[in-house]
Tab-separated table of C-alpha atoms and ligand atoms in Angstrom:
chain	number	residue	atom	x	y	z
D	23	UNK	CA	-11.666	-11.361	1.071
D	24	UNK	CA	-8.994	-11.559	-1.454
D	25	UNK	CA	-5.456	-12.841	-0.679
D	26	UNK	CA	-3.275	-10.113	0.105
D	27	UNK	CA	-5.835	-7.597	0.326
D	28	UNK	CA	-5.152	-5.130	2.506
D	29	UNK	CA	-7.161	-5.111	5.904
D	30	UNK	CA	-6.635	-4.243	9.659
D	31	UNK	CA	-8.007	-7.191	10.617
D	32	UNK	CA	-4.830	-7.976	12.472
D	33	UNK	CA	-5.145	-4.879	14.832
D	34	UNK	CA	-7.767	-6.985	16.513
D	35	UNK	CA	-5.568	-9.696	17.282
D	36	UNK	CA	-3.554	-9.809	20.641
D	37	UNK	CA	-3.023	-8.064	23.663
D	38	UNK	CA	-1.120	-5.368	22.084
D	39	UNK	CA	-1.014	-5.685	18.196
D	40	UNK	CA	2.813	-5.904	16.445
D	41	UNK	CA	1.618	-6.032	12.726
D	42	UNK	CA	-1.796	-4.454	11.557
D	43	UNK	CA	-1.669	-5.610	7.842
D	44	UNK	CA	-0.193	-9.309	6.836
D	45	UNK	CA	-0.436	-11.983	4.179
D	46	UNK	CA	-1.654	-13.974	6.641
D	47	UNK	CA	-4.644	-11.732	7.383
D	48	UNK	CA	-7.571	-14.499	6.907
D	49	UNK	CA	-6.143	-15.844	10.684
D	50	UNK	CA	-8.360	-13.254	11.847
D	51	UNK	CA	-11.357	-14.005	10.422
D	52	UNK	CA	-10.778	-17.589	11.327
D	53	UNK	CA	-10.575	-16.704	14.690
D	54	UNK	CA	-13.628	-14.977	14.396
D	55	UNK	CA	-15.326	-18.393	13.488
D	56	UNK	CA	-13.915	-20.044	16.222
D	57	UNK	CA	-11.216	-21.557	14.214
D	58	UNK	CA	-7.304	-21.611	15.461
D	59	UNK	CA	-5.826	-22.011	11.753
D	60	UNK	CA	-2.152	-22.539	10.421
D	61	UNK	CA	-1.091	-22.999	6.863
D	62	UNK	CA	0.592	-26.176	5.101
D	63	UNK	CA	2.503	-26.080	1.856
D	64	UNK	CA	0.835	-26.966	-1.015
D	65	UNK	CA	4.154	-28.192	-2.784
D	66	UNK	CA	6.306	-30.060	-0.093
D	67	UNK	CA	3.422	-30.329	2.951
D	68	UNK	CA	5.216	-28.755	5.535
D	69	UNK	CA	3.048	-27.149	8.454
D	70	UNK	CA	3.318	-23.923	9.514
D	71	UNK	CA	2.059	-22.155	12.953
D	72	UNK	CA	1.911	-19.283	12.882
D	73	UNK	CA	0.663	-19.551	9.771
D	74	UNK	CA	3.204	-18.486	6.936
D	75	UNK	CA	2.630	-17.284	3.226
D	76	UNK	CA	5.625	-18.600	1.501
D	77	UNK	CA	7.169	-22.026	2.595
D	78	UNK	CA	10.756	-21.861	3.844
D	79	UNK	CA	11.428	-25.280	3.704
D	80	UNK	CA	11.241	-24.847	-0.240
D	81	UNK	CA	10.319	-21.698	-1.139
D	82	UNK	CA	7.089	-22.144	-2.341
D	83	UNK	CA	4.252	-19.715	-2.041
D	84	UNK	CA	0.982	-21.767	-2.440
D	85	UNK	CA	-0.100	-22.592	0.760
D	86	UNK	CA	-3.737	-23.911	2.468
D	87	UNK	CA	-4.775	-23.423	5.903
D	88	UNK	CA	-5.273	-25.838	8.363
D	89	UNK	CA	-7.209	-26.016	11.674
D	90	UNK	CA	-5.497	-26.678	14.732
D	91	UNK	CA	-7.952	-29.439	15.877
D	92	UNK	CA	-7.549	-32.158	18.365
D	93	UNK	CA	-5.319	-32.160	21.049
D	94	UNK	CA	-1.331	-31.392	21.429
D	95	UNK	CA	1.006	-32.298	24.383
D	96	UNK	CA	2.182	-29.747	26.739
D	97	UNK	CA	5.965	-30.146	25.879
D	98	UNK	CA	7.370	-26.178	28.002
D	99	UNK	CA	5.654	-23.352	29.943
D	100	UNK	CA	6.299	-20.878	31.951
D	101	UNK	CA	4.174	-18.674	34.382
D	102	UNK	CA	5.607	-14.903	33.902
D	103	UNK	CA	6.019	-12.352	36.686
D	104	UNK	CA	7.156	-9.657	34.853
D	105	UNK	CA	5.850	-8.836	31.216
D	106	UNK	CA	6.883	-6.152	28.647
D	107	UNK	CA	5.036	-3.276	27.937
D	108	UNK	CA	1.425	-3.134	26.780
D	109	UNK	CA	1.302	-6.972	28.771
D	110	UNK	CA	1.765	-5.493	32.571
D	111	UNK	CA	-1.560	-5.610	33.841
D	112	UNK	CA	-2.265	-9.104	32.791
D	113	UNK	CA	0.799	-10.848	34.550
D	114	UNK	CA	1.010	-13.274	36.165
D	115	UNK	CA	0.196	-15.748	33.313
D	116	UNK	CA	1.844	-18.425	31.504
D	117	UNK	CA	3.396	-19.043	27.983
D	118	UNK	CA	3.753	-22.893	26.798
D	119	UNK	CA	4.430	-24.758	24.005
D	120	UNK	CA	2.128	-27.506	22.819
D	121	UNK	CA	3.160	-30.105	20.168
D	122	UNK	CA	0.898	-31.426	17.925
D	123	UNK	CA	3.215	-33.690	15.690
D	124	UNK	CA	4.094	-32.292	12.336
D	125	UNK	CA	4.017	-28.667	13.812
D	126	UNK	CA	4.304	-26.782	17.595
D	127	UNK	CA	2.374	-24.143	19.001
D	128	UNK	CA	3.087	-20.930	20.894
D	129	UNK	CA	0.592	-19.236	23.225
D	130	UNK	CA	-0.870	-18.992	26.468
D	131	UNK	CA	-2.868	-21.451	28.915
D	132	UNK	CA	-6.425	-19.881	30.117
D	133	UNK	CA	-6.271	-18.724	33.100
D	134	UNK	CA	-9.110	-21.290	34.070
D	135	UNK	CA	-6.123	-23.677	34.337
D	136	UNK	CA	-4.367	-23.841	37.452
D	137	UNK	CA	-0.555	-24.195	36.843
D	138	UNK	CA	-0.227	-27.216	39.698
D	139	UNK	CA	-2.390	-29.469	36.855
D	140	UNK	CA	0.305	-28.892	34.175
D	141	UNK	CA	3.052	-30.828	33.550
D	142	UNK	CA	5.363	-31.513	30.395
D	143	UNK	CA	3.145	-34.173	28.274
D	144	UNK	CA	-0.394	-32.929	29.799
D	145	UNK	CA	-3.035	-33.322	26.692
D	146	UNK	CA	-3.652	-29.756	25.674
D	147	UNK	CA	-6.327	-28.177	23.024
D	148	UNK	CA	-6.543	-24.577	21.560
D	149	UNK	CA	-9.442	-22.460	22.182
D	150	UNK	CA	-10.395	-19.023	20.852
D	151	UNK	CA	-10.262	-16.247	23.560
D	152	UNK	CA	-10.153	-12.719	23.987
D	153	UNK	CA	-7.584	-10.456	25.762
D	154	UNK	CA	-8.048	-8.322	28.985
D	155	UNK	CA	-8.805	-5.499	26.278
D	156	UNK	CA	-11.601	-7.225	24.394
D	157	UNK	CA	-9.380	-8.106	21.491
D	158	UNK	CA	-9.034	-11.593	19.265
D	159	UNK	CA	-6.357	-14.572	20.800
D	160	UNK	CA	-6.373	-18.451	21.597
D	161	UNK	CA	-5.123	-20.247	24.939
D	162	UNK	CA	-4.613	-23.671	25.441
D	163	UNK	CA	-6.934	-25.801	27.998
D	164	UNK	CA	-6.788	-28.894	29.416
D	165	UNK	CA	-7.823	-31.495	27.001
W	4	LIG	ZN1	7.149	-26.265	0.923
C-alpha cells in the first residue's frame, strides 16, 4: 500500500479505535504479520513508538520502521480498577511501560501474567494480541 494512502486499517486496532485513518497506517498491517513496529528517523536516527511520520526531534519526514524485537525492562505499571468508556468490561488489567533503550513502550501486560511476578526491571517482550472484541493490539509478556 502506498504511503499515505488512505485506509481504515486503523479501525481494527484497539479496544475501542481513536483514529481510523493515519500516516502511520502500515502499523496495522505489521501487526497483522506478527510484527510490533515503530519508526526511526532517517535523518537524525531518533526512535519513535508509537510510530511517528515526521521526526520532532528535527523535523524531518523520512522515516523507516523498526521492529520492536528482543526484550525491554519493565520500568512502571499499573493494574486499573476503573477504565473509561468503551474499556469497562475488560478491567481489571494493567498498563506498563517497558524500556527498550533508545525508545519506551506503552501498552498492556497479557493477562497470562500474574501481577505478583512483575516488578520494576522484570525482562519484558511484546507480543501481538487481540482485544476482548476480536480487534488488532500487543501486550507485553514475561521474557
Ligand atoms: Zn530526526
Amino acid at each position: 500500500m502506498a504511503k499515505n494512502e488512505p485506509d481504515a486499517r486503523f479501525a481494527q486496532f484497539g479496544t475501542v479505535s481513536f483514529a481510523s485513518v493515519t500516516q502511520v497506517n502500515d502499523f496495522i498491517g505489521y501487526l497483522e504479520e506478527g510484527k510490533l513496529m515503530g519508526t526511526r528517523c532517517k535523518t537524525c536516527a531518533k526512535s519513535f513508538f508509537p510510530p511517528r511520520a515526521h521526526c520532532y526531534q528535527c523535523l524531518a519526514g523520512d522515516m523507516e520502521w523498526f521492529e520492536i524485537a528482543g526484550n525491554g525492562e519493565l520500568i512502571s505499571y499499573s493494574t486499573l480498577q476503573y477504565a473509561p468508556a468503551g474499556f469497562t468490561e475488560e478491567v481489571p488489567y494493567t498498563i506498563a511501560l517497558v524500556d527498550y533503550g533508545e525508545y519506551k513502550v506503552f501498552g498492556r501486560i497479557d493477562r497470562s501474567v500474574p501481577e505478583a511476578e512483575l516488578s520494576v526491571g522484570t525482562k519484558m517482550r511484546a507480543a501481538i494480541s487481540r482485544t476482548h472484541n476480536g480487534r488488532l493490539t500487543y501486550v507485553f509478556k514475561k521474557a
